[in-house]
Coordinates of C-alpha atoms and ligand atoms in Angstrom, one line a residue:
M1 CA 0.0 0.0 0.0
R2 CA 1.7 3.2 -1.2
F3 CA 0.7 6.8 -1.8
E4 CA 3.5 8.7 -3.3
V5 CA 3.2 12.4 -3.6
R6 CA 4.9 13.5 -6.9
D7 CA 3.9 17.2 -6.9
R8 CA 2.2 19.7 -4.7
D9 CA 0.5 23.1 -4.5
V10 CA -1.4 24.8 -1.9
A11 CA -2.5 21.6 0.1
G12 CA -3.2 19.7 -3.1
R13 CA -1.0 17.0 -4.5
I14 CA -0.5 14.8 -7.5
G15 CA 0.0 11.4 -6.3
R16 CA 0.4 7.8 -7.2
F17 CA -2.0 5.5 -5.2
D18 CA -1.1 1.8 -5.3
T19 CA -3.0 -0.7 -3.3
G20 CA -1.4 -3.7 -4.9
G21 CA -3.7 -3.7 -8.1
P22 CA -4.2 -1.1 -10.8
V23 CA -2.3 2.1 -9.9
V24 CA -4.3 5.3 -9.8
T25 CA -2.9 8.9 -10.4
T26 CA -4.5 11.4 -8.1
P27 CA -6.4 13.7 -8.0
E28 CA -8.9 11.3 -9.6
L29 CA -12.6 11.2 -9.9
M30 CA -14.3 7.8 -9.8
P31 CA -17.4 7.6 -11.8
V32 CA -20.1 5.7 -9.9
I33 CA -21.2 2.5 -11.8
N34 CA -24.5 1.0 -10.9
P35 CA -23.9 -2.8 -11.1
H36 CA -27.6 -3.4 -12.2
E37 CA -27.8 -0.8 -15.1
P38 CA -24.7 1.1 -16.1
T39 CA -25.8 4.4 -17.9
V40 CA -22.7 4.2 -20.2
D41 CA -20.5 1.3 -21.2
P42 CA -17.7 1.2 -18.6
K43 CA -15.2 0.7 -21.5
D44 CA -16.1 4.3 -22.5
I45 CA -15.3 5.5 -19.1
E46 CA -12.0 3.9 -19.4
R47 CA -11.4 5.4 -23.0
I48 CA -12.3 8.8 -21.6
G49 CA -9.3 8.4 -19.4
F50 CA -10.7 7.6 -15.9
E51 CA -8.3 5.2 -14.1
A52 CA -10.8 4.4 -11.3
V53 CA -14.5 3.7 -10.8
I54 CA -16.5 3.1 -7.7
T55 CA -19.6 0.7 -7.3
N56 CA -21.6 -0.5 -4.4
A57 CA -20.8 -3.7 -2.9
Y58 CA -24.1 -3.7 -0.8
I59 CA -26.1 -3.8 -4.0
V60 CA -24.0 -6.7 -5.4
W61 CA -24.3 -8.5 -2.1
K62 CA -28.1 -8.2 -1.9
D63 CA -28.6 -9.5 -5.5
E64 CA -28.2 -13.3 -5.5
D65 CA -27.0 -13.4 -9.2
L66 CA -24.7 -10.5 -8.8
R67 CA -23.3 -11.8 -5.7
E68 CA -22.5 -15.2 -7.1
R69 CA -20.9 -13.7 -10.2
A70 CA -18.9 -11.4 -8.0
V71 CA -17.6 -14.2 -5.9
D72 CA -16.7 -16.3 -9.0
E73 CA -15.4 -13.7 -11.4
G74 CA -14.5 -10.8 -9.1
I75 CA -15.9 -7.3 -9.0
H76 CA -13.8 -6.1 -12.0
S77 CA -15.5 -8.6 -14.3
V78 CA -19.1 -7.8 -12.8
V79 CA -18.6 -4.1 -13.6
G80 CA -16.7 -4.5 -16.8
F81 CA -13.8 -2.3 -15.8
D82 CA -10.1 -3.4 -15.9
G83 CA -8.8 -0.4 -13.8
F84 CA -9.0 0.3 -10.2
V85 CA -12.4 -0.6 -8.6
M86 CA -13.4 0.9 -5.2
T87 CA -16.5 -0.4 -3.5
D88 CA -18.7 1.3 -1.0
S89 CA -20.4 -0.6 1.8
G90 CA -24.1 0.3 2.1
S91 CA -23.5 3.3 4.4
F92 CA -25.2 5.5 1.8
Q93 CA -28.3 3.3 1.9
L94 CA -28.1 3.5 5.6
A95 CA -28.2 7.2 5.4
E96 CA -31.1 7.3 2.8
Y97 CA -33.4 4.6 4.1
G98 CA -32.3 4.3 7.8
D99 CA -31.3 0.7 7.7
V100 CA -29.4 -2.0 5.9
E101 CA -29.6 -5.7 6.0
V102 CA -25.8 -6.4 6.3
D103 CA -23.5 -6.0 9.3
N104 CA -19.9 -4.4 9.2
R105 CA -17.9 -7.5 9.3
T106 CA -19.9 -9.3 6.6
I107 CA -19.7 -6.5 4.1
V108 CA -15.9 -5.9 4.7
E109 CA -15.2 -9.5 4.3
F110 CA -17.4 -9.7 1.1
Q111 CA -15.4 -6.8 -0.4
A112 CA -12.2 -8.8 0.1
E113 CA -13.7 -11.8 -1.4
I114 CA -14.8 -10.1 -4.6
G115 CA -11.3 -8.5 -5.1
S116 CA -12.1 -4.7 -4.4
D117 CA -8.9 -2.5 -4.8
V118 CA -10.4 -0.5 -1.9
G119 CA -13.3 -1.6 0.2
T120 CA -15.3 0.6 2.7
I121 CA -16.4 0.0 6.3
L122 CA -20.1 0.4 7.2
D123 CA -19.6 3.8 8.5
I124 CA -22.5 6.0 9.8
P125 CA -23.1 9.1 7.9
T126 CA -24.6 11.7 10.3
P127 CA -26.5 14.4 8.7
P128 CA -25.4 18.1 9.0
D129 CA -26.6 19.9 12.1
A130 CA -27.6 16.7 13.9
P131 CA -27.8 17.0 17.8
R132 CA -24.4 16.6 19.1
E133 CA -25.1 13.4 21.1
V134 CA -26.2 11.7 17.8
A135 CA -23.1 12.8 16.1
E136 CA -20.9 11.7 19.0
R137 CA -22.7 8.4 19.1
D138 CA -22.2 7.8 15.4
V139 CA -18.6 8.7 15.4
K140 CA -18.1 6.2 18.3
T141 CA -19.8 3.4 16.2
T142 CA -17.9 4.4 13.1
V143 CA -14.6 4.1 14.9
E144 CA -15.5 0.8 16.5
R145 CA -16.4 -0.5 13.1
A146 CA -13.1 0.6 11.7
K147 CA -11.3 -1.2 14.5
E148 CA -13.4 -4.3 13.8
A149 CA -12.6 -4.1 10.0
V150 CA -8.8 -3.8 10.7
E151 CA -9.1 -7.1 12.7
C152 CA -10.9 -9.1 10.1
E153 CA -9.0 -12.0 8.8
E154 CA -10.0 -11.3 5.1
R155 CA -10.0 -7.7 4.4
P156 CA -9.5 -5.4 1.5
P157 CA -7.4 -2.3 1.6
L158 CA -9.7 -0.2 3.7
A159 CA -11.4 3.0 3.4
L160 CA -11.9 4.4 6.9
T161 CA -14.4 7.1 6.8
V162 CA -14.3 10.3 8.9
Q163 CA -17.8 11.3 10.3
G164 CA -18.8 14.0 12.8
S165 CA -21.6 15.8 11.1
T166 CA -20.9 19.8 11.3
Y167 CA -19.0 19.5 14.4
P168 CA -15.2 20.4 13.7
D169 CA -14.1 19.0 17.0
L170 CA -15.8 15.6 16.4
R171 CA -14.5 15.6 12.8
E172 CA -11.0 16.0 14.2
K173 CA -11.4 13.6 16.9
C174 CA -12.8 10.9 14.5
A175 CA -9.8 11.6 12.1
A176 CA -7.2 11.4 14.8
E177 CA -8.7 8.0 16.0
L178 CA -8.9 6.6 12.5
G179 CA -5.5 8.0 11.6
E180 CA -4.0 5.5 14.1
L181 CA -5.4 2.5 12.1
P182 CA -3.8 0.9 8.9
A183 CA -6.1 2.6 6.3
A184 CA -5.4 2.6 2.6
V185 CA -7.4 5.9 2.2
H186 CA -9.7 8.1 4.6
P187 CA -12.8 9.3 3.1
I188 CA -14.6 12.3 4.6
G189 CA -18.3 11.2 4.6
G190 CA -21.7 12.7 5.4
V191 CA -21.1 15.8 3.1
V192 CA -23.6 14.9 0.3
P193 CA -26.4 17.0 2.0
L194 CA -24.0 20.0 2.4
L195 CA -23.0 19.8 -1.3
E196 CA -26.6 19.4 -2.3
D197 CA -27.5 22.6 -0.6
Y198 CA -24.5 24.4 -1.8
R199 CA -23.2 24.9 1.7
F200 CA -19.6 25.2 0.6
A201 CA -18.4 27.2 3.5
D202 CA -19.5 24.3 5.9
V203 CA -17.7 21.8 3.6
V204 CA -14.5 23.9 4.0
D205 CA -14.9 23.7 7.9
V206 CA -15.6 20.0 7.8
V207 CA -12.7 19.1 5.4
M208 CA -10.1 21.4 7.2
A209 CA -11.1 19.9 10.6
A210 CA -10.6 16.3 9.4
K211 CA -7.4 17.1 7.4
K212 CA -5.9 18.7 10.5
A213 CA -5.8 15.4 12.2
L214 CA -5.5 12.9 9.4
P215 CA -2.0 11.6 8.6
P216 CA -0.6 13.6 5.8
E217 CA 0.8 10.5 4.0
K218 CA -2.7 9.0 3.5
P219 CA -4.9 9.8 0.4
V220 CA -8.2 11.6 1.3
H221 CA -11.4 10.9 -0.6
L222 CA -14.4 13.3 -0.4
F223 CA -17.3 11.0 -0.5
G224 CA -20.1 11.8 -3.0
C225 CA -18.3 14.9 -4.3
G226 CA -18.4 15.1 -8.1
H227 CA -19.3 18.7 -8.3
P228 CA -17.1 20.7 -10.9
L229 CA -17.3 23.8 -8.7
A230 CA -16.2 22.0 -5.5
I231 CA -13.4 19.8 -6.9
P232 CA -10.7 22.4 -7.3
L233 CA -11.5 23.9 -3.9
A234 CA -11.5 20.4 -2.3
V235 CA -8.2 19.6 -3.9
A236 CA -6.7 22.8 -2.7
M237 CA -7.5 21.6 0.9
G238 CA -5.8 18.3 0.3
C239 CA -8.6 15.8 -1.0
D240 CA -7.2 13.5 -3.6
L241 CA -10.2 11.2 -4.6
F242 CA -13.7 12.0 -5.6
D243 CA -16.7 10.0 -6.8
S244 CA -19.8 11.1 -8.9
A245 CA -23.0 9.7 -9.9
S246 CA -24.0 13.2 -11.2
Y247 CA -22.8 12.6 -14.7
A248 CA -25.6 9.9 -14.9
L249 CA -28.2 11.5 -12.7
Y250 CA -27.9 14.8 -14.5
A251 CA -28.2 13.1 -17.9
K252 CA -31.4 11.4 -17.0
T253 CA -33.0 14.9 -16.3
G254 CA -31.5 16.5 -19.4
R255 CA -28.8 18.4 -17.7
Y256 CA -25.5 19.2 -19.3
L257 CA -22.3 20.1 -17.2
S258 CA -20.3 23.0 -18.5
V259 CA -17.9 25.8 -17.5
L260 CA -20.9 27.9 -17.0
G261 CA -22.6 25.5 -14.6
T262 CA -25.4 23.1 -15.2
L263 CA -27.3 23.9 -18.4
R264 CA -30.7 22.4 -19.6
L265 CA -30.4 20.7 -22.9
E266 CA -34.0 21.8 -23.6
E267 CA -32.9 25.4 -23.6
M268 CA -29.5 25.1 -25.4
R269 CA -28.6 26.3 -29.0
W270 CA -24.9 25.5 -28.8
F271 CA -22.6 23.2 -27.1
P272 CA -19.7 24.9 -25.5
C273 CA -17.5 21.9 -25.6
R274 CA -15.4 19.8 -28.1
C275 CA -15.8 16.4 -26.7
P276 CA -16.5 13.6 -29.2
V277 CA -20.3 14.0 -28.4
C278 CA -20.4 17.7 -28.8
S279 CA -18.2 17.7 -31.9
R280 CA -20.6 15.4 -33.6
Y281 CA -24.1 16.5 -32.5
D282 CA -25.8 19.8 -31.7
P283 CA -28.5 20.3 -29.0
Q284 CA -31.4 19.8 -31.5
D285 CA -29.9 16.5 -32.6
L286 CA -29.8 15.2 -29.1
R287 CA -33.4 16.4 -28.4
E288 CA -34.7 14.5 -31.4
M289 CA -33.2 11.2 -30.4
P290 CA -34.8 8.4 -28.4
E291 CA -34.4 8.9 -24.7
E292 CA -32.1 6.0 -24.0
E293 CA -29.6 7.2 -26.6
R294 CA -29.9 10.8 -25.6
V295 CA -29.3 9.9 -21.9
E296 CA -26.2 7.9 -22.8
L297 CA -24.8 10.7 -25.0
L298 CA -25.4 13.3 -22.4
A299 CA -23.8 11.1 -19.7
L300 CA -20.8 10.7 -22.0
H301 CA -20.5 14.4 -22.4
N302 CA -20.8 14.9 -18.6
L303 CA -18.0 12.5 -18.1
N304 CA -15.8 14.3 -20.6
E305 CA -16.5 17.5 -18.7
L306 CA -15.5 16.0 -15.4
R307 CA -12.4 14.6 -17.0
R308 CA -11.5 18.2 -18.2
V309 CA -12.1 19.5 -14.7
I310 CA -9.7 16.9 -13.1
D311 CA -7.1 17.4 -15.8
T312 CA -7.2 21.0 -15.3
V313 CA -6.7 20.7 -11.6
R314 CA -3.6 18.5 -12.3
C315 CA -2.2 21.0 -14.7
A316 CA -2.7 23.8 -12.1
I317 CA -0.8 21.8 -9.4
S318 CA 2.0 21.1 -11.7
G319 CA 2.2 24.6 -12.9
G320 CA 2.0 26.0 -9.4
E321 CA -1.4 27.8 -10.1
L322 CA -3.9 25.9 -8.1
W323 CA -4.9 28.8 -6.0
E324 CA -5.5 30.9 -9.2
L325 CA -7.6 28.1 -10.6
V326 CA -9.7 27.9 -7.4
E327 CA -10.2 31.7 -7.5
A328 CA -11.3 31.5 -11.1
T329 CA -13.7 28.6 -10.5
C330 CA -15.3 29.7 -7.3
R331 CA -16.1 33.1 -8.9
S332 CA -18.6 31.2 -11.0
H333 CA -21.0 30.7 -8.3
P334 CA -21.7 32.8 -5.1
A335 CA -21.9 29.7 -3.0
A336 CA -18.6 28.6 -4.1
W337 CA -17.2 31.9 -3.5
A338 CA -18.4 31.7 0.1
G339 CA -16.5 28.6 0.4
L340 CA -13.3 30.1 -0.7
V341 CA -13.8 33.2 1.3
R342 CA -14.0 30.8 4.5
L343 CA -10.9 29.1 3.4
S344 CA -8.9 32.3 2.7
S345 CA -10.0 34.1 5.9
R346 CA -9.8 31.1 8.3
Y347 CA -7.3 28.5 7.0
G348 CA -4.6 30.4 5.0
D349 CA -2.0 29.8 7.7
E350 CA -2.9 26.0 8.0
L351 CA -2.7 25.7 4.2
A352 CA 0.8 27.3 4.4
R353 CA 2.0 24.3 6.2
W354 CA 1.7 22.3 2.9
S355 CA 2.2 24.9 0.2
P356 CA 5.3 25.5 -1.9
S357 CA 6.9 28.7 -0.7
V358 CA 8.5 29.9 -3.9
K359 CA 7.1 30.2 -7.5
R360 CA 7.5 32.1 -10.6
S361 CA 4.7 34.4 -9.9
L362 CA 1.5 35.0 -7.8
K363 CA -1.6 36.6 -9.1
V364 CA -3.5 38.7 -6.6
Y365 CA -7.0 40.1 -7.2
D366 CA -8.7 41.3 -3.9
E367 CA -9.0 40.5 -0.2
V368 CA -9.5 36.8 -0.9
S369 CA -6.0 36.5 -2.5
K370 CA -4.5 38.0 0.6
G371 CA -5.3 34.8 2.5
R372 CA -3.4 32.7 -0.1
P373 CA -0.9 30.5 1.7
E374 CA 2.3 31.8 -0.1
L375 CA 1.5 35.3 1.5
H376 CA 1.1 33.8 4.9
I377 CA 4.6 32.1 4.4
Y378 CA 6.0 35.5 3.4
R379 CA 4.6 37.2 6.5
D380 CA 5.8 34.6 8.9
R381 CA 9.3 34.6 7.5
M382 CA 9.5 38.4 7.5
R383 CA 8.5 38.5 11.1
G384 CA 10.7 35.4 12.1
R385 CA 13.8 35.0 10.1
F386 CA 14.1 38.7 9.1
G387 CA 13.2 39.9 12.6
G388 CA 10.6 42.4 11.4
V389 CA 11.4 46.0 10.4
E390 CA 12.0 47.7 13.8
G391 CA 13.9 51.0 13.5
R392 CA 13.5 51.4 9.8
R393 CA 12.0 54.3 8.1
I394 CA 8.6 53.3 6.7
V395 CA 7.9 54.3 3.1
K396 CA 4.7 53.9 1.0
A397 CA 5.5 51.3 -1.9
G398 CA 5.6 52.6 -5.4
R399 CA 5.5 50.5 -8.5
R400 CA 7.0 47.2 -8.2
P401 CA 9.9 46.5 -7.4
Y402 CA 9.8 50.0 -5.8
D403 CA 13.2 51.1 -7.3
V404 CA 15.0 51.3 -4.1
E405 CA 18.7 51.9 -4.1
W406 CA 20.7 48.9 -2.8
L407 CA 22.6 50.9 -0.3
E408 CA 19.6 52.7 1.2
S409 CA 17.4 49.6 1.2
W410 CA 18.6 48.5 4.6
E411 CA 17.2 51.6 6.2
L412 CA 13.8 51.3 4.6
A413 CA 10.8 49.2 4.8
F414 CA 7.9 49.5 2.4
V415 CA 4.1 49.4 3.1
D416 CA 3.0 46.8 0.5
E417 CA -0.9 46.5 -0.1
W418 CA -0.6 42.8 -0.4
L419 CA 2.4 41.8 1.7
G420 CA 2.2 44.3 4.6
L421 CA 5.8 45.4 5.4
V422 CA 8.7 44.6 3.2
P423 CA 12.2 45.2 4.2
G424 CA 14.0 47.3 1.4
E425 CA 16.4 44.5 0.7
L426 CA 13.7 41.9 0.0
T427 CA 12.1 44.1 -2.8
R428 CA 13.6 42.1 -5.6
T429 CA 12.9 38.7 -4.1
F430 CA 9.9 36.3 -4.2
P431 CA 7.1 37.1 -3.6
C432 CA 7.5 40.9 -3.5
H433 CA 9.2 41.0 -6.9
S434 CA 6.7 38.5 -8.5
L435 CA 3.2 39.6 -7.5
V436 CA 0.9 40.3 -10.5
E437 CA -1.5 42.8 -9.2
P438 CA -4.4 44.8 -10.9
S439 CA -2.6 48.1 -10.3
G440 CA 0.4 46.9 -12.2
F441 CA -1.6 47.2 -15.4
E442 CA -2.8 50.8 -15.1
R443 CA -1.7 53.2 -17.7
R444 CA 1.0 55.5 -16.4
R445 CA 1.7 58.6 -18.5
D446 CA 4.6 59.7 -16.3
D447 CA 6.0 56.2 -16.2
G448 CA 9.6 57.2 -16.8
E449 CA 9.6 59.7 -14.1
D450 CA 7.6 57.4 -11.8
R451 CA 10.3 54.7 -12.2
R452 CA 13.0 57.0 -11.1
S453 CA 11.3 58.6 -8.2
G454 CA 11.7 55.6 -5.8
G455 CA 8.2 56.0 -4.5
R456 CA 4.5 56.0 -5.4
R457 CA 3.5 59.4 -6.6
G458 CA 0.0 59.0 -5.3
D459 CA -3.0 57.9 -7.2
E460 CA -3.9 61.6 -8.3
G461 CA -0.3 62.0 -9.7
R462 CA -0.6 58.9 -11.8
R463 CA -4.1 59.6 -13.2
R464 CA -3.2 62.9 -14.4
Ligands
GUN501 N1 -21.3 8.0 -0.1 C1 -21.6 9.4 0.2 N2 -21.5 9.7 1.4 C2 -21.0 8.5 2.1 C3 -20.5 8.4 3.5 O1 -20.6 9.3 4.3 N3 -20.2 7.0 3.8 C4 -20.1 6.1 2.8 N4 -19.6 5.0 3.2 N5 -20.4 6.3 1.6 C5 -20.9 7.6 1.2
ZN502 ZN1 -19.1 17.8 -24.7

């Protein structure tokens, strides 16, 4: 069992997740396959580029035919997918219907028997805002079940799920206790109702509380999150795996995932996408098709869109621009923006523990950008290693890099809108030198003069 981190940005990482079977590159989204009636051919899921899928072991276990086939041929053969197959335990059914017919030990051993690449305990998802006693009791049971699963003679690589409703201290406690056990992955559970209600700020609190106590070397799965708006934000907090049934559920109700959000096929005149489906058909073609064919094609497009989101996140991590991607994505919906505001205002220093500290450049836009982890790292270092700016003459910063003379730089400290105080000798170092800010692109008629003057001339002066 290995999770190797190959690259990082903010608290996000590109990893290689190996539980002994097919290897998965993370961040990755696992499309949900319904073992009774897959909406698309699982081979198409593989062709689009997904390395992993998730299916429900409880549904397989309950159906005599499927159960027998899974035991004989293995779960990969039943779902028709050669890559990584994670299974869930029936906890979701437990949350939806209040009861399941299987116990924890039975479903854990069954997942080993059918060859799951990762199997899940029968954790108890507590709804948001549940009474504290209920959340406490469910965490206790979930942790007991995790311990029982670890002791099972036949067990798959295990997903030990963090619960705790909307109580950050319970999330933290649950994470700390599960973190002691030999898990393959730690899902964060019970967040589907928050995601459905677009309560992104609460999702941020829940994830950050769990991440605080989880072992950093373990991959983290955000259970039931396949929302294109939430994925970049969640990756930035250190979530590595996602799963989604939305591609199929949305397709069944004529909804089309796009950069603009979810669109209704009924109202569309153009497809803003160049996937194989959208290249070949236009919205009217799809509307005129028999339902089954339309649903399959819409589901295929939705999968392509999710693939684009995941691959964009990977590019952003490797390019050191994950924070920029999160700001841009979260701008597309006020609820997502509320999530980012929460992350930036409360957790920037926590993210700074994981973020690379030096990059080519940093883009800053507004107050939210001021919370980005690289700026926290700068402020901490300035206060710590450089001992602050005591005794220096404080000067208002001009145009970057403030054109300070080397010799006088030691006596000066600049007030920088984004960084706070900057000792003169640091003005040509990262991040001071490399901030890309809105005011850097204003037209300056007196540019030559401004550059020589060693200080900002004031807004009036520059707008003359
Ligand atoms: N799927 C969505 N949410 C959950 C959860 O909290 N636990 C499990 N096991 N599966 C889920
Ligand atoms: Zn498309």
